[in-house]
Every structure is written in structure tokens, then in C-alpha cells.
Amino acid sequence: GDSVTQMEGPVTLSEEAFLTINCTYTATGYPSLFWYVQYPGEGLQLLLKATKADDKGSNKGFEATYRKETTSFHLEKGSVQVSDSAVYFCALSGKTSYDKVIFGPGTSLSVIP
Amino acid sequence: GAVVSQHPSRVICKSGTSVKIECRSLDFQATTMFWYRQFPKQSLMLMATSNEGSKATYEQGVEKDKFLINHASLTLSTLTVTSAHPEDSSFYICSAPPGGSPGYTFGSGTRLTVV
């Protein structure tokens, strides 16, 4: 079945460091891909998404490109801030808004001053 | 944007009692609501899918008699944890597709602690 794999955490970075969180997926067809962020004690927020190959999702300085050839959707940010400390989930779903979302295991990021 | 309001945010209950969690879509109609459970430091696991006016669909291994889901209207879905036990302590999150494009809007979650 469909699945999402992402790099194990926790990840600890200094402020202004470059961030990469790797995500790869296995799916039949052409899924939509997402990154969600969860701050401590809160629900999930959609960070960015891409719905077709070569699309780049971006938001708040974060970017991810849908790579069909490598089945990847790596999350990047050029300069992280302490406020970016959270858990990041890579996810996929079908093309319609009613398709089930499958989440990766999550990667915890801590940014230290 | 689309908002899902979830209440309560935290609840502590005694073992054997029941707890109801509500999720409301505030500015859109949610014909479908997904209920997830999240254990500490783990990912979200889909428990069930509720559809307005019909029975919920439960994922394999989820006890439907223990986790009662009701989707009474296009803006309200509820999850009732019946006869709660300490192992039911978890973070429960609802989500709904706002429609139009893939991706969900999530509630803020409910931290359930059963003592």
C-alpha cells in the first residue's frame, strides 16, 4: 500500500542554519504531497503542498519540490529560526479532497539560539 | 480560511467514564470528518471516517463500540470514548477536507488523560 518515509529525528540545528528533512513516498498513481507542521501541544497545520510532478510548494521560507523520478518531496529552508522548532510530517493523499491522508512518522526539529 | 474548531482541548476523566469530543467546521460544510489518534512522539493514525447522515467507517483494529462517532450535521462530528481506560489516554485530532483541493484542515486536538 501507499506509504511515506522520512528521516529520523530529532534534528537539532543552530539558528540560521540550513534545514533539509528528507521524505520519500511509495504510491500507486500520482498522489498529492504535503508537509504539515505540529507545534507543541497543538494540532497540525498545512505548511505546503504540491499536486503534480515538478511542482514546488513554498510557505514561510520553506520549500519542497515534487520529484516523481526519485519519489521524493524533501523539505528545505535556508535559514531556520527558533520559532521553527516543531514536528514536521510529510504526507500524501489522492487527488480529491476526500482521499485519506497517509502520514510519515514525523521529524522533530529543535532550533537553538 | 477553512477552520475546524475542536473541543475540549484537554480533558481528564476517571477510568470507566465516557468522554465526548466535538469538532465543528466553522465556515464550510464538512460532509466528511476524519478522526486521528496520536501517541506521544508518534505519527497520526487514522481511526475512522465519519460521513454526514451515514455510519462511520472504522480502520482495522479500532473498536467501533468503544469509539462512537456521530456526524449529525454538515458542521458537527463527535467522537465519544466510552468506558475509558488509561490506555485510551492519547491526543485525538479531527480533520475535514474544506473541498476544492487536496489537503485537510485540522482541529487543534484534544489531550485525553484517563486516571
PDB file of C-alpha atoms in Angstrom:
ATOM      1  CA  GLY A   1       0.000   0.000   0.000  1.00  0.00           C
ATOM      2  CA  ASP A   2       0.879   3.671  -0.079  1.00  0.00           C
ATOM      3  CA  SER A   3       3.440   4.829   2.444  1.00  0.00           C
ATOM      4  CA  VAL A   4       5.648   7.738   3.422  1.00  0.00           C
ATOM      5  CA  THR A   5       9.158   7.536   4.822  1.00  0.00           C
ATOM      6  CA  GLN A   6      11.002  10.471   6.314  1.00  0.00           C
ATOM      7  CA  MET A   7      14.308  10.953   8.039  1.00  0.00           C
ATOM      8  CA  GLU A   8      14.537  10.035  11.652  1.00  0.00           C
ATOM      9  CA  GLY A   9      14.902  12.750  14.197  1.00  0.00           C
ATOM     10  CA  PRO A  10      15.320  14.516  16.384  1.00  0.00           C
ATOM     11  CA  VAL A  11      17.156  17.142  14.397  1.00  0.00           C
ATOM     12  CA  THR A  12      18.924  19.915  16.273  1.00  0.00           C
ATOM     13  CA  LEU A  13      20.198  22.971  14.427  1.00  0.00           C
ATOM     14  CA  SER A  14      21.602  26.336  15.342  1.00  0.00           C
ATOM     15  CA  GLU A  15      19.648  29.414  14.390  1.00  0.00           C
ATOM     16  CA  GLU A  16      20.225  30.484  10.759  1.00  0.00           C
ATOM     17  CA  ALA A  17      21.417  27.011   9.742  1.00  0.00           C
ATOM     18  CA  PHE A  18      20.187  25.322   6.563  1.00  0.00           C
ATOM     19  CA  LEU A  19      17.482  22.719   7.002  1.00  0.00           C
ATOM     20  CA  THR A  20      16.740  19.619   4.947  1.00  0.00           C
ATOM     21  CA  ILE A  21      14.261  16.961   6.004  1.00  0.00           C
ATOM     22  CA  ASN A  22      14.154  14.072   3.562  1.00  0.00           C
ATOM     23  CA  CYS A  23      10.879  12.485   2.529  1.00  0.00           C
ATOM     24  CA  THR A  24      10.231   9.674   0.076  1.00  0.00           C
ATOM     25  CA  TYR A  25       6.975   8.013  -0.791  1.00  0.00           C
ATOM     26  CA  THR A  26       5.508   4.887  -2.305  1.00  0.00           C
ATOM     27  CA  ALA A  27       2.189   5.235  -4.065  1.00  0.00           C
ATOM     28  CA  THR A  28       0.185   3.998  -6.989  1.00  0.00           C
ATOM     29  CA  GLY A  29      -0.724   6.690  -9.425  1.00  0.00           C
ATOM     30  CA  TYR A  30       0.154  10.299  -8.838  1.00  0.00           C
ATOM     31  CA  PRO A  31      -0.555  11.422  -5.311  1.00  0.00           C
ATOM     32  CA  SER A  32      -0.646  14.909  -3.899  1.00  0.00           C
ATOM     33  CA  LEU A  33       2.153  15.595  -1.430  1.00  0.00           C
ATOM     34  CA  PHE A  34       2.137  17.703   1.722  1.00  0.00           C
ATOM     35  CA  TRP A  35       4.214  18.917   4.599  1.00  0.00           C
ATOM     36  CA  TYR A  36       2.375  19.525   7.850  1.00  0.00           C
ATOM     37  CA  VAL A  37       3.821  21.146  10.964  1.00  0.00           C
ATOM     38  CA  GLN A  38       2.800  20.496  14.557  1.00  0.00           C
ATOM     39  CA  TYR A  39       3.858  22.874  17.286  1.00  0.00           C
ATOM     40  CA  PRO A  40       3.998  21.549  20.860  1.00  0.00           C
ATOM     41  CA  GLY A  41       0.557  20.718  22.233  1.00  0.00           C
ATOM     42  CA  GLU A  42      -1.245  21.780  19.077  1.00  0.00           C
ATOM     43  CA  GLY A  43      -2.933  20.222  16.085  1.00  0.00           C
ATOM     44  CA  LEU A  44      -1.476  20.085  12.603  1.00  0.00           C
ATOM     45  CA  GLN A  45      -1.127  22.966  10.185  1.00  0.00           C
ATOM     46  CA  LEU A  46      -0.628  22.584   6.476  1.00  0.00           C
ATOM     47  CA  LEU A  47       2.783  24.062   5.664  1.00  0.00           C
ATOM     48  CA  LEU A  48       2.896  23.492   1.925  1.00  0.00           C
ATOM     49  CA  LYS A  49       1.712  21.160  -0.785  1.00  0.00           C
ATOM     50  CA  ALA A  50       2.327  20.090  -4.361  1.00  0.00           C
ATOM     51  CA  THR A  51      -0.165  18.293  -6.536  1.00  0.00           C
ATOM     52  CA  LYS A  52       1.852  17.232  -9.573  1.00  0.00           C
ATOM     53  CA  ALA A  53       5.363  16.357 -10.642  1.00  0.00           C
ATOM     54  CA  ASP A  54       7.904  19.200 -10.640  1.00  0.00           C
ATOM     55  CA  ASP A  55       5.568  21.463  -8.663  1.00  0.00           C
ATOM     56  CA  LYS A  56       7.267  23.418  -5.903  1.00  0.00           C
ATOM     57  CA  GLY A  57       5.356  24.171  -2.749  1.00  0.00           C
ATOM     58  CA  SER A  58       6.542  27.066  -0.619  1.00  0.00           C
ATOM     59  CA  ASN A  59       5.476  28.885   2.520  1.00  0.00           C
ATOM     60  CA  LYS A  60       7.178  30.852   5.307  1.00  0.00           C
ATOM     61  CA  GLY A  61      10.589  30.291   3.731  1.00  0.00           C
ATOM     62  CA  PHE A  62      10.118  26.540   3.467  1.00  0.00           C
ATOM     63  CA  GLU A  63      10.187  24.817   0.082  1.00  0.00           C
ATOM     64  CA  ALA A  64       9.685  21.318  -1.288  1.00  0.00           C
ATOM     65  CA  THR A  65       9.685  20.058  -4.868  1.00  0.00           C
ATOM     66  CA  TYR A  66       7.641  17.091  -6.080  1.00  0.00           C
ATOM     67  CA  ARG A  67      10.189  14.762  -7.697  1.00  0.00           C
ATOM     68  CA  LYS A  68       8.445  11.923  -9.444  1.00  0.00           C
ATOM     69  CA  GLU A  69      11.630  10.305 -10.730  1.00  0.00           C
ATOM     70  CA  THR A  70      13.008   9.900  -7.211  1.00  0.00           C
ATOM     71  CA  THR A  71       9.587   9.730  -5.478  1.00  0.00           C
ATOM     72  CA  SER A  72      10.747  12.418  -3.100  1.00  0.00           C
ATOM     73  CA  PHE A  73       9.454  15.613  -1.524  1.00  0.00           C
ATOM     74  CA  HIS A  74      12.289  16.935   0.624  1.00  0.00           C
ATOM     75  CA  LEU A  75      11.636  19.939   2.847  1.00  0.00           C
ATOM     76  CA  GLU A  76      14.203  22.753   2.864  1.00  0.00           C
ATOM     77  CA  LYS A  77      14.688  26.119   4.497  1.00  0.00           C
ATOM     78  CA  GLY A  78      17.681  28.335   4.022  1.00  0.00           C
ATOM     79  CA  SER A  79      17.841  29.857   7.488  1.00  0.00           C
ATOM     80  CA  VAL A  80      15.910  28.383  10.389  1.00  0.00           C
ATOM     81  CA  GLN A  81      14.672  30.296  13.403  1.00  0.00           C
ATOM     82  CA  VAL A  82      13.963  29.219  16.962  1.00  0.00           C
ATOM     83  CA  SER A  83      10.254  29.583  16.177  1.00  0.00           C
ATOM     84  CA  ASP A  84      10.565  26.800  13.577  1.00  0.00           C
ATOM     85  CA  SER A  85      11.038  24.245  16.357  1.00  0.00           C
ATOM     86  CA  ALA A  86       8.231  21.742  15.824  1.00  0.00           C
ATOM     87  CA  VAL A  87       7.466  18.307  14.432  1.00  0.00           C
ATOM     88  CA  TYR A  88       7.219  18.094  10.655  1.00  0.00           C
ATOM     89  CA  PHE A  89       5.139  15.461   8.897  1.00  0.00           C
ATOM     90  CA  CYS A  90       5.405  14.522   5.255  1.00  0.00           C
ATOM     91  CA  ALA A  91       2.151  13.151   3.865  1.00  0.00           C
ATOM     92  CA  LEU A  92       0.412  12.045   0.712  1.00  0.00           C
ATOM     93  CA  SER A  93      -3.131  11.677  -0.473  1.00  0.00           C
ATOM     94  CA  GLY A  94      -5.093  11.087  -3.603  1.00  0.00           C
ATOM     95  CA  LYS A  95      -6.155  13.826  -5.926  1.00  0.00           C
ATOM     96  CA  THR A  96      -9.522  14.571  -4.450  1.00  0.00           C
ATOM     97  CA  SER A  97     -10.049  16.446  -1.235  1.00  0.00           C
ATOM     98  CA  TYR A  98     -11.834  13.432   0.254  1.00  0.00           C
ATOM     99  CA  ASP A  99      -8.996  10.950  -0.101  1.00  0.00           C
ATOM    100  CA  LYS A 100      -7.360   9.577   3.008  1.00  0.00           C
ATOM    101  CA  VAL A 101      -4.109  11.230   4.030  1.00  0.00           C
ATOM    102  CA  ILE A 102      -1.190   8.977   4.878  1.00  0.00           C
ATOM    103  CA  PHE A 103       1.411  10.467   7.190  1.00  0.00           C
ATOM    104  CA  GLY A 104       5.064   9.787   7.624  1.00  0.00           C
ATOM    105  CA  PRO A 105       6.401   9.204  11.152  1.00  0.00           C
ATOM    106  CA  GLY A 106       7.308  12.845  11.715  1.00  0.00           C
ATOM    107  CA  THR A 107      10.640  14.562  12.287  1.00  0.00           C
ATOM    108  CA  SER A 108      11.205  16.634  15.391  1.00  0.00           C
ATOM    109  CA  LEU A 109      13.218  19.807  14.822  1.00  0.00           C
ATOM    110  CA  SER A 110      14.806  21.844  17.587  1.00  0.00           C
ATOM    111  CA  VAL A 111      16.461  25.123  16.725  1.00  0.00           C
ATOM    112  CA  ILE A 112      18.785  26.554  19.345  1.00  0.00           C
ATOM    113  CA  PRO A 113      19.846  30.198  19.589  1.00  0.00           C
TER     114      PRO A 113
ATOM    115  CA  GLY B   1      -9.668  30.178   5.513  1.00  0.00           C
ATOM    116  CA  ALA B   2     -11.403  26.987   6.489  1.00  0.00           C
ATOM    117  CA  VAL B   3     -11.408  26.380  10.237  1.00  0.00           C
ATOM    118  CA  VAL B   4     -12.232  23.295  12.272  1.00  0.00           C
ATOM    119  CA  SER B   5     -12.946  24.012  15.923  1.00  0.00           C
ATOM    120  CA  GLN B   6     -12.272  21.129  18.319  1.00  0.00           C
ATOM    121  CA  HIS B   7     -13.324  20.959  21.969  1.00  0.00           C
ATOM    122  CA  PRO B   8     -12.291  20.339  24.615  1.00  0.00           C
ATOM    123  CA  SER B   9      -8.577  20.905  24.210  1.00  0.00           C
ATOM    124  CA  ARG B  10      -7.788  18.960  27.363  1.00  0.00           C
ATOM    125  CA  VAL B  11      -9.828  16.570  29.456  1.00  0.00           C
ATOM    126  CA  ILE B  12      -9.051  14.392  32.426  1.00  0.00           C
ATOM    127  CA  CYS B  13     -11.545  11.708  33.282  1.00  0.00           C
ATOM    128  CA  LYS B  14     -11.823   8.770  35.620  1.00  0.00           C
ATOM    129  CA  SER B  15     -11.473   5.246  34.377  1.00  0.00           C
ATOM    130  CA  GLY B  16     -14.830   3.812  33.323  1.00  0.00           C
ATOM    131  CA  THR B  17     -16.425   7.098  32.360  1.00  0.00           C
ATOM    132  CA  SER B  18     -17.176   8.369  28.850  1.00  0.00           C
ATOM    133  CA  VAL B  19     -15.808  11.450  27.159  1.00  0.00           C
ATOM    134  CA  LYS B  20     -17.200  13.310  24.162  1.00  0.00           C
ATOM    135  CA  ILE B  21     -15.028  15.298  21.773  1.00  0.00           C
ATOM    136  CA  GLU B  22     -16.628  17.720  19.320  1.00  0.00           C
ATOM    137  CA  CYS B  23     -15.392  19.024  16.022  1.00  0.00           C
ATOM    138  CA  ARG B  24     -17.174  21.793  14.163  1.00  0.00           C
ATOM    139  CA  SER B  25     -16.453  23.193  10.757  1.00  0.00           C
ATOM    140  CA  LEU B  26     -16.910  26.929  11.163  1.00  0.00           C
ATOM    141  CA  ASP B  27     -17.088  28.325   7.680  1.00  0.00           C
ATOM    142  CA  PHE B  28     -17.650  25.354   5.433  1.00  0.00           C
ATOM    143  CA  GLN B  29     -19.740  22.231   5.289  1.00  0.00           C
ATOM    144  CA  ALA B  30     -17.893  19.084   6.262  1.00  0.00           C
ATOM    145  CA  THR B  31     -19.655  16.098   4.774  1.00  0.00           C
ATOM    146  CA  THR B  32     -16.654  14.026   5.826  1.00  0.00           C
ATOM    147  CA  MET B  33     -14.626  14.177   9.037  1.00  0.00           C
ATOM    148  CA  PHE B  34     -11.543  12.128   9.782  1.00  0.00           C
ATOM    149  CA  TRP B  35     -10.571  11.169  13.311  1.00  0.00           C
ATOM    150  CA  TYR B  36      -6.941  10.504  14.208  1.00  0.00           C
ATOM    151  CA  ARG B  37      -5.143   9.351  17.277  1.00  0.00           C
ATOM    152  CA  GLN B  38      -1.583  10.297  18.095  1.00  0.00           C
ATOM    153  CA  PHE B  39       0.562   8.688  20.760  1.00  0.00           C
ATOM    154  CA  PRO B  40       3.484  10.648  22.214  1.00  0.00           C
ATOM    155  CA  LYS B  41       6.285  11.200  19.716  1.00  0.00           C
ATOM    156  CA  GLN B  42       4.461   9.196  17.077  1.00  0.00           C
ATOM    157  CA  SER B  43       2.635   9.924  13.876  1.00  0.00           C
ATOM    158  CA  LEU B  44      -1.083  10.216  13.344  1.00  0.00           C
ATOM    159  CA  MET B  45      -3.061   7.050  12.937  1.00  0.00           C
ATOM    160  CA  LEU B  46      -6.424   7.254  11.222  1.00  0.00           C
ATOM    161  CA  MET B  47      -9.125   5.776  13.457  1.00  0.00           C
ATOM    162  CA  ALA B  48     -12.273   6.337  11.466  1.00  0.00           C
ATOM    163  CA  THR B  49     -14.016   8.357   8.823  1.00  0.00           C
ATOM    164  CA  SER B  50     -17.401   9.845   9.536  1.00  0.00           C
ATOM    165  CA  ASN B  51     -19.862  10.880   6.888  1.00  0.00           C
ATOM    166  CA  GLU B  52     -22.857  13.067   7.496  1.00  0.00           C
ATOM    167  CA  GLY B  53     -26.013  11.010   7.631  1.00  0.00           C
ATOM    168  CA  SER B  54     -24.394   7.597   7.476  1.00  0.00           C
ATOM    169  CA  LYS B  55     -22.396   5.202   9.606  1.00  0.00           C
ATOM    170  CA  ALA B  56     -18.741   5.831  10.237  1.00  0.00           C
ATOM    171  CA  THR B  57     -16.082   3.696   8.627  1.00  0.00           C
ATOM    172  CA  TYR B  58     -13.542   2.366  11.102  1.00  0.00           C
ATOM    173  CA  GLU B  59      -9.961   1.385  10.377  1.00  0.00           C
ATOM    174  CA  GLN B  60      -8.862  -2.134  11.103  1.00  0.00           C
ATOM    175  CA  GLY B  61      -8.227  -2.723  14.776  1.00  0.00           C
ATOM    176  CA  VAL B  62     -10.331   0.193  16.019  1.00  0.00           C
ATOM    177  CA  GLU B  63     -13.197  -0.842  18.292  1.00  0.00           C
ATOM    178  CA  LYS B  64     -16.346   0.775  16.975  1.00  0.00           C
ATOM    179  CA  ASP B  65     -18.247   0.137  20.197  1.00  0.00           C
ATOM    180  CA  LYS B  66     -15.588   1.904  22.189  1.00  0.00           C
ATOM    181  CA  PHE B  67     -15.081   4.878  19.905  1.00  0.00           C
ATOM    182  CA  LEU B  68     -18.541   6.062  18.941  1.00  0.00           C
ATOM    183  CA  ILE B  69     -18.661   8.531  16.106  1.00  0.00           C
ATOM    184  CA  ASN B  70     -21.670  10.615  15.194  1.00  0.00           C
ATOM    185  CA  HIS B  71     -21.878  13.003  12.285  1.00  0.00           C
ATOM    186  CA  ALA B  72     -25.243  14.573  12.930  1.00  0.00           C
ATOM    187  CA  SER B  73     -24.956  17.599  10.690  1.00  0.00           C
ATOM    188  CA  LEU B  74     -22.825  19.103   7.965  1.00  0.00           C
ATOM    189  CA  THR B  75     -20.884  21.107  10.547  1.00  0.00           C
ATOM    190  CA  LEU B  76     -20.600  18.794  13.555  1.00  0.00           C
ATOM    191  CA  SER B  77     -18.942  15.444  14.179  1.00  0.00           C
ATOM    192  CA  THR B  78     -18.406  13.922  17.608  1.00  0.00           C
ATOM    193  CA  LEU B  79     -16.181  11.167  18.969  1.00  0.00           C
ATOM    194  CA  THR B  80     -17.212   9.545  22.235  1.00  0.00           C
ATOM    195  CA  VAL B  81     -14.697   7.395  24.054  1.00  0.00           C
ATOM    196  CA  THR B  82     -16.843   5.021  26.082  1.00  0.00           C
ATOM    197  CA  SER B  83     -15.752   3.342  29.306  1.00  0.00           C
ATOM    198  CA  ALA B  84     -12.380   4.978  29.049  1.00  0.00           C
ATOM    199  CA  HIS B  85      -9.275   3.290  30.417  1.00  0.00           C
ATOM    200  CA  PRO B  86      -5.757   4.620  30.970  1.00  0.00           C
ATOM    201  CA  GLU B  87      -4.584   3.055  27.695  1.00  0.00           C
ATOM    202  CA  ASP B  88      -7.040   5.332  25.873  1.00  0.00           C
ATOM    203  CA  SER B  89      -5.039   8.331  27.019  1.00  0.00           C
ATOM    204  CA  SER B  90      -3.846   9.996  23.854  1.00  0.00           C
ATOM    205  CA  PHE B  91      -4.083  13.036  21.619  1.00  0.00           C
ATOM    206  CA  TYR B  92      -7.143  12.919  19.401  1.00  0.00           C
ATOM    207  CA  ILE B  93      -7.366  15.112  16.306  1.00  0.00           C
ATOM    208  CA  CYS B  94     -10.120  15.621  13.801  1.00  0.00           C
ATOM    209  CA  SER B  95      -9.774  16.918  10.291  1.00  0.00           C
ATOM    210  CA  ALA B  96     -12.003  17.732   7.381  1.00  0.00           C
ATOM    211  CA  PRO B  97     -11.446  18.465   3.720  1.00  0.00           C
ATOM    212  CA  PRO B  98     -12.617  22.003   3.017  1.00  0.00           C
ATOM    213  CA  GLY B  99     -13.260  20.995  -0.541  1.00  0.00           C
ATOM    214  CA  GLY B 100     -11.863  22.193  -3.788  1.00  0.00           C
ATOM    215  CA  SER B 101      -8.351  20.837  -3.498  1.00  0.00           C
ATOM    216  CA  PRO B 102      -6.472  18.070  -1.697  1.00  0.00           C
ATOM    217  CA  GLY B 103      -5.416  18.566   1.885  1.00  0.00           C
ATOM    218  CA  TYR B 104      -7.211  18.815   5.163  1.00  0.00           C
ATOM    219  CA  THR B 105      -7.974  21.370   7.811  1.00  0.00           C
ATOM    220  CA  PHE B 106      -7.182  20.043  11.261  1.00  0.00           C
ATOM    221  CA  GLY B 107      -8.702  20.753  14.614  1.00  0.00           C
ATOM    222  CA  SER B 108      -6.382  21.807  17.415  1.00  0.00           C
ATOM    223  CA  GLY B 109      -6.593  18.414  19.092  1.00  0.00           C
ATOM    224  CA  THR B 110      -7.839  17.029  22.397  1.00  0.00           C
ATOM    225  CA  ARG B 111      -5.453  15.721  25.028  1.00  0.00           C
ATOM    226  CA  LEU B 112      -7.300  12.945  26.874  1.00  0.00           C
ATOM    227  CA  THR B 113      -5.910  11.651  30.140  1.00  0.00           C
ATOM    228  CA  VAL B 114      -7.689   8.788  31.843  1.00  0.00           C
ATOM    229  CA  VAL B 115      -6.810   8.306  35.509  1.00  0.00           C
TER     230      VAL B 115
END
